């Protein structure tokens, strides 16, 4: 399967009404001019949704470990003449953003992190004073996909790891049937 086909499939899944993307975006309270880091951006579905929300005075940094994913996002941004999306190569041990952001968004990324508390301690420096981290991850072994691959993180583990990293749950949403969706702020 070509990388473009794979990324288009990921975007279709993210856009599926069953995954409630409109409710997710609305719940984030994004404002014109916000700066957002979409960590593990994949095919860029949420990157481009956020791009619309922040407008031309805002920015979205699409970060991923795979340069092919970032090339896909860059090409789409050029084709659609979108100027507020920038790409950033990242890995579990390194993320560099050129400025502080109002929100870091991670959807289905947490279960890939080997040491989540260390990761979040390291990226804390990129959050503005009142910035939030939005985490969405599969809750439990509730399907053959998540159970066989380990692609889930129980809510109590998410909360514990984030507390170790210096964050508290600011909001907890329950409208996603198979996923946790929580917003975190820095403990002051």
mmCIF file of C-alpha atoms in Angstrom:
data_model
loop_
_atom_site.group_PDB
_atom_site.id
_atom_site.type_symbol
_atom_site.label_atom_id
_atom_site.label_comp_id
_atom_site.label_asym_id
_atom_site.label_seq_id
_atom_site.Cartn_x
_atom_site.Cartn_y
_atom_site.Cartn_z
ATOM 1 C CA UNK A 1 0.000 0.000 0.000
ATOM 2 C CA UNK A 2 1.388 3.421 -0.916
ATOM 3 C CA UNK A 3 2.038 5.921 1.853
ATOM 4 C CA UNK A 4 -0.486 8.372 0.353
ATOM 5 C CA UNK A 5 -3.184 5.714 0.284
ATOM 6 C CA UNK A 6 -2.404 4.771 3.891
ATOM 7 C CA UNK A 7 -2.537 8.397 5.045
ATOM 8 C CA UNK A 8 -5.773 9.034 3.164
ATOM 9 C CA UNK A 9 -7.252 5.995 4.922
ATOM 10 C CA UNK A 10 -6.112 7.352 8.307
ATOM 11 C CA UNK A 11 -7.719 10.695 7.494
ATOM 12 C CA UNK A 12 -10.963 8.993 6.459
ATOM 13 C CA UNK A 13 -11.033 7.117 9.758
ATOM 14 C CA UNK A 14 -10.394 10.321 11.742
ATOM 15 C CA UNK A 15 -13.148 12.086 9.778
ATOM 16 C CA UNK A 16 -15.703 9.304 10.290
ATOM 17 C CA UNK A 17 -18.812 10.487 12.170
ATOM 18 C CA UNK A 18 -18.390 7.437 14.437
ATOM 19 C CA UNK A 19 -15.161 9.041 15.740
ATOM 20 C CA UNK A 20 -16.954 12.357 16.394
ATOM 21 C CA UNK A 21 -14.362 14.767 14.969
ATOM 22 C CA UNK A 22 -16.737 17.740 15.030
ATOM 23 C CA UNK A 23 -17.448 17.209 18.734
ATOM 24 C CA UNK A 24 -13.722 16.837 19.444
ATOM 25 C CA UNK A 25 -12.856 20.124 17.724
ATOM 26 C CA UNK A 26 -15.750 21.957 19.390
ATOM 27 C CA UNK A 27 -14.733 20.637 22.829
ATOM 28 C CA UNK A 28 -11.226 22.060 22.483
ATOM 29 C CA UNK A 29 -12.441 25.670 22.488
ATOM 30 C CA UNK A 30 -9.942 26.750 19.851
ATOM 31 C CA UNK A 31 -9.850 30.485 19.198
ATOM 32 C CA UNK A 32 -8.755 32.635 16.294
ATOM 33 C CA UNK A 33 -5.029 33.254 16.602
ATOM 34 C CA UNK A 34 -4.262 30.180 18.756
ATOM 35 C CA UNK A 35 -1.055 28.242 18.220
ATOM 36 C CA UNK A 36 -1.450 24.461 18.310
ATOM 37 C CA UNK A 37 0.938 21.523 18.189
ATOM 38 C CA UNK A 38 -0.619 18.424 16.605
ATOM 39 C CA UNK A 39 1.715 15.717 17.909
ATOM 40 C CA UNK A 40 1.604 12.470 15.920
ATOM 41 C CA UNK A 41 -0.182 14.312 13.141
ATOM 42 C CA UNK A 42 -0.303 11.286 10.804
ATOM 43 C CA UNK A 43 -2.160 12.268 7.664
ATOM 44 C CA UNK A 44 -2.980 15.714 9.028
ATOM 45 C CA UNK A 45 -6.758 15.443 9.384
ATOM 46 C CA UNK A 46 -6.808 17.354 12.676
ATOM 47 C CA UNK A 47 -3.921 19.599 11.603
ATOM 48 C CA UNK A 48 -6.087 20.996 8.813
ATOM 49 C CA UNK A 49 -9.215 21.173 10.987
ATOM 50 C CA UNK A 50 -7.224 23.205 13.527
ATOM 51 C CA UNK A 51 -5.813 25.350 10.725
ATOM 52 C CA UNK A 52 -9.339 26.487 9.854
ATOM 53 C CA UNK A 53 -10.158 27.199 13.508
ATOM 54 C CA UNK A 54 -7.060 29.299 14.307
ATOM 55 C CA UNK A 55 -7.348 31.306 11.102
ATOM 56 C CA UNK A 56 -4.602 33.182 9.329
ATOM 57 C CA UNK A 57 -3.352 34.783 12.558
ATOM 58 C CA UNK A 58 -2.838 31.402 14.219
ATOM 59 C CA UNK A 59 -0.498 28.483 13.524
ATOM 60 C CA UNK A 60 -0.549 24.736 13.622
ATOM 61 C CA UNK A 61 2.632 22.714 13.995
ATOM 62 C CA UNK A 62 2.179 19.197 12.637
ATOM 63 C CA UNK A 63 4.740 16.971 14.352
ATOM 64 C CA UNK A 64 5.410 13.346 13.482
ATOM 65 C CA UNK A 65 8.201 10.785 13.528
ATOM 66 C CA UNK A 66 7.775 9.858 9.874
ATOM 67 C CA UNK A 67 9.056 12.407 7.326
ATOM 68 C CA UNK A 68 6.786 10.882 4.671
ATOM 69 C CA UNK A 69 3.744 11.880 6.746
ATOM 70 C CA UNK A 70 5.074 15.411 7.036
ATOM 71 C CA UNK A 71 5.753 15.582 3.281
ATOM 72 C CA UNK A 72 2.132 14.532 2.677
ATOM 73 C CA UNK A 73 0.924 17.359 4.953
ATOM 74 C CA UNK A 74 3.280 19.904 3.356
ATOM 75 C CA UNK A 75 2.131 18.967 -0.161
ATOM 76 C CA UNK A 76 -1.525 19.274 0.829
ATOM 77 C CA UNK A 77 -0.891 22.666 2.461
ATOM 78 C CA UNK A 78 0.831 23.928 -0.707
ATOM 79 C CA UNK A 79 -1.936 22.600 -2.983
ATOM 80 C CA UNK A 80 -4.626 24.205 -0.833
ATOM 81 C CA UNK A 81 -2.618 27.405 -0.281
ATOM 82 C CA UNK A 82 -2.712 26.976 3.487
ATOM 83 C CA UNK A 83 -0.023 29.132 5.063
ATOM 84 C CA UNK A 84 -0.565 28.587 8.795
ATOM 85 C CA UNK A 85 0.582 24.931 8.890
ATOM 86 C CA UNK A 86 4.229 24.104 9.586
ATOM 87 C CA UNK A 87 5.728 20.627 9.933
ATOM 88 C CA UNK A 88 8.167 19.427 12.594
ATOM 89 C CA UNK A 89 10.049 16.128 12.674
ATOM 90 C CA UNK A 90 9.931 14.555 16.125
ATOM 91 C CA UNK A 91 10.626 11.382 18.017
ATOM 92 C CA UNK A 92 9.836 10.138 21.483
ATOM 93 C CA UNK A 93 12.934 11.753 22.921
ATOM 94 C CA UNK A 94 12.939 14.984 20.952
ATOM 95 C CA UNK A 95 10.394 17.578 20.038
ATOM 96 C CA UNK A 96 11.421 21.098 19.176
ATOM 97 C CA UNK A 97 8.839 23.746 18.471
ATOM 98 C CA UNK A 98 9.894 27.264 17.475
ATOM 99 C CA UNK A 99 7.522 28.899 19.977
ATOM 100 C CA UNK A 100 5.158 28.205 22.850
ATOM 101 C CA UNK A 101 1.736 26.844 21.963
ATOM 102 C CA UNK A 102 -1.736 27.188 23.436
ATOM 103 C CA UNK A 103 -2.457 23.498 23.009
ATOM 104 C CA UNK A 104 -0.656 20.233 22.357
ATOM 105 C CA UNK A 105 -3.015 17.677 20.814
ATOM 106 C CA UNK A 106 -2.202 13.954 20.872
ATOM 107 C CA UNK A 107 -4.697 11.508 19.414
ATOM 108 C CA UNK A 108 -3.833 7.796 19.624
ATOM 109 C CA UNK A 109 -0.204 8.611 20.422
ATOM 110 C CA UNK A 110 0.124 7.975 24.151
ATOM 111 C CA UNK A 111 0.198 4.177 23.897
ATOM 112 C CA UNK A 112 3.291 4.469 21.663
ATOM 113 C CA UNK A 113 5.325 6.285 24.330
ATOM 114 C CA UNK A 114 7.705 4.138 26.387
ATOM 115 C CA UNK A 115 8.106 6.679 29.200
ATOM 116 C CA UNK A 116 5.104 9.023 28.999
ATOM 117 C CA UNK A 117 5.863 10.947 32.187
ATOM 118 C CA UNK A 118 9.349 11.851 30.907
ATOM 119 C CA UNK A 119 7.943 12.763 27.487
ATOM 120 C CA UNK A 120 5.383 15.143 28.965
ATOM 121 C CA UNK A 121 7.899 16.670 31.380
ATOM 122 C CA UNK A 122 10.082 17.429 28.337
ATOM 123 C CA UNK A 123 7.348 19.000 26.226
ATOM 124 C CA UNK A 124 5.895 21.055 29.076
ATOM 125 C CA UNK A 125 8.309 23.868 28.107
ATOM 126 C CA UNK A 126 6.383 24.384 24.863
ATOM 127 C CA UNK A 127 3.083 25.218 26.562
ATOM 128 C CA UNK A 128 2.018 28.799 27.157
ATOM 129 C CA UNK A 129 1.194 29.688 30.754
ATOM 130 C CA UNK A 130 -2.449 28.601 30.440
ATOM 131 C CA UNK A 131 -1.803 26.020 27.722
ATOM 132 C CA UNK A 132 -3.478 22.634 27.652
ATOM 133 C CA UNK A 133 -2.601 19.145 26.554
ATOM 134 C CA UNK A 134 -5.467 17.307 24.864
ATOM 135 C CA UNK A 135 -5.096 13.510 25.019
ATOM 136 C CA UNK A 136 -7.244 10.994 23.195
ATOM 137 C CA UNK A 137 -6.375 7.325 23.454
ATOM 138 C CA UNK A 138 -8.163 3.985 23.349
ATOM 139 C CA UNK A 139 -9.494 3.113 26.804
ATOM 140 C CA UNK A 140 -9.096 -0.613 27.041
ATOM 141 C CA UNK A 141 -8.885 -3.920 25.275
ATOM 142 C CA UNK A 142 -12.323 -3.535 23.746
ATOM 143 C CA UNK A 143 -11.604 -4.609 20.206
ATOM 144 C CA UNK A 144 -9.351 -7.016 18.352
ATOM 145 C CA UNK A 145 -7.271 -4.050 17.123
ATOM 146 C CA UNK A 146 -6.479 -2.564 20.522
ATOM 147 C CA UNK A 147 -6.201 -5.875 22.357
ATOM 148 C CA UNK A 148 -3.818 -7.603 19.968
ATOM 149 C CA UNK A 149 -1.596 -4.613 19.353
ATOM 150 C CA UNK A 150 -1.602 -2.990 22.786
ATOM 151 C CA UNK A 151 -2.893 0.243 21.248
ATOM 152 C CA UNK A 152 -4.684 1.490 24.334
ATOM 153 C CA UNK A 153 -4.006 3.166 27.658
ATOM 154 C CA UNK A 154 -6.440 2.811 30.590
ATOM 155 C CA UNK A 155 -7.718 6.138 31.940
ATOM 156 C CA UNK A 156 -6.223 5.596 35.388
ATOM 157 C CA UNK A 157 -2.781 5.065 33.800
ATOM 158 C CA UNK A 158 -3.143 8.254 31.721
ATOM 159 C CA UNK A 159 -4.033 10.279 34.818
ATOM 160 C CA UNK A 160 -1.188 8.774 36.873
ATOM 161 C CA UNK A 161 1.432 9.357 34.152
ATOM 162 C CA UNK A 162 0.277 12.917 33.586
ATOM 163 C CA UNK A 163 0.291 13.658 37.323
ATOM 164 C CA UNK A 164 3.892 12.351 37.536
ATOM 165 C CA UNK A 165 4.732 14.732 34.685
ATOM 166 C CA UNK A 166 3.185 17.696 36.523
ATOM 167 C CA UNK A 167 -0.301 17.941 34.986
ATOM 168 C CA UNK A 168 -3.855 17.642 36.294
ATOM 169 C CA UNK A 169 -7.123 16.788 34.523
ATOM 170 C CA UNK A 170 -8.809 20.046 33.582
ATOM 171 C CA UNK A 171 -11.737 18.442 31.698
ATOM 172 C CA UNK A 172 -12.771 14.867 31.022
ATOM 173 C CA UNK A 173 -15.160 14.136 28.146
ATOM 174 C CA UNK A 174 -17.141 10.916 27.806
ATOM 175 C CA UNK A 175 -18.710 11.147 24.357
ATOM 176 C CA UNK A 176 -16.172 8.931 22.580
ATOM 177 C CA UNK A 177 -17.343 5.319 22.957
ATOM 178 C CA UNK A 178 -13.944 3.597 22.711
ATOM 179 C CA UNK A 179 -11.555 6.366 23.682
ATOM 180 C CA UNK A 180 -10.625 8.533 26.652
ATOM 181 C CA UNK A 181 -10.570 12.243 25.951
ATOM 182 C CA UNK A 182 -9.027 14.473 28.601
ATOM 183 C CA UNK A 183 -7.626 17.975 28.787
ATOM 184 C CA UNK A 184 -4.693 18.622 31.119
ATOM 185 C CA UNK A 185 -3.121 21.755 32.553
ATOM 186 C CA UNK A 186 0.173 22.276 34.340
ATOM 187 C CA UNK A 187 0.033 21.912 38.116
ATOM 188 C CA UNK A 188 1.142 25.265 39.550
#
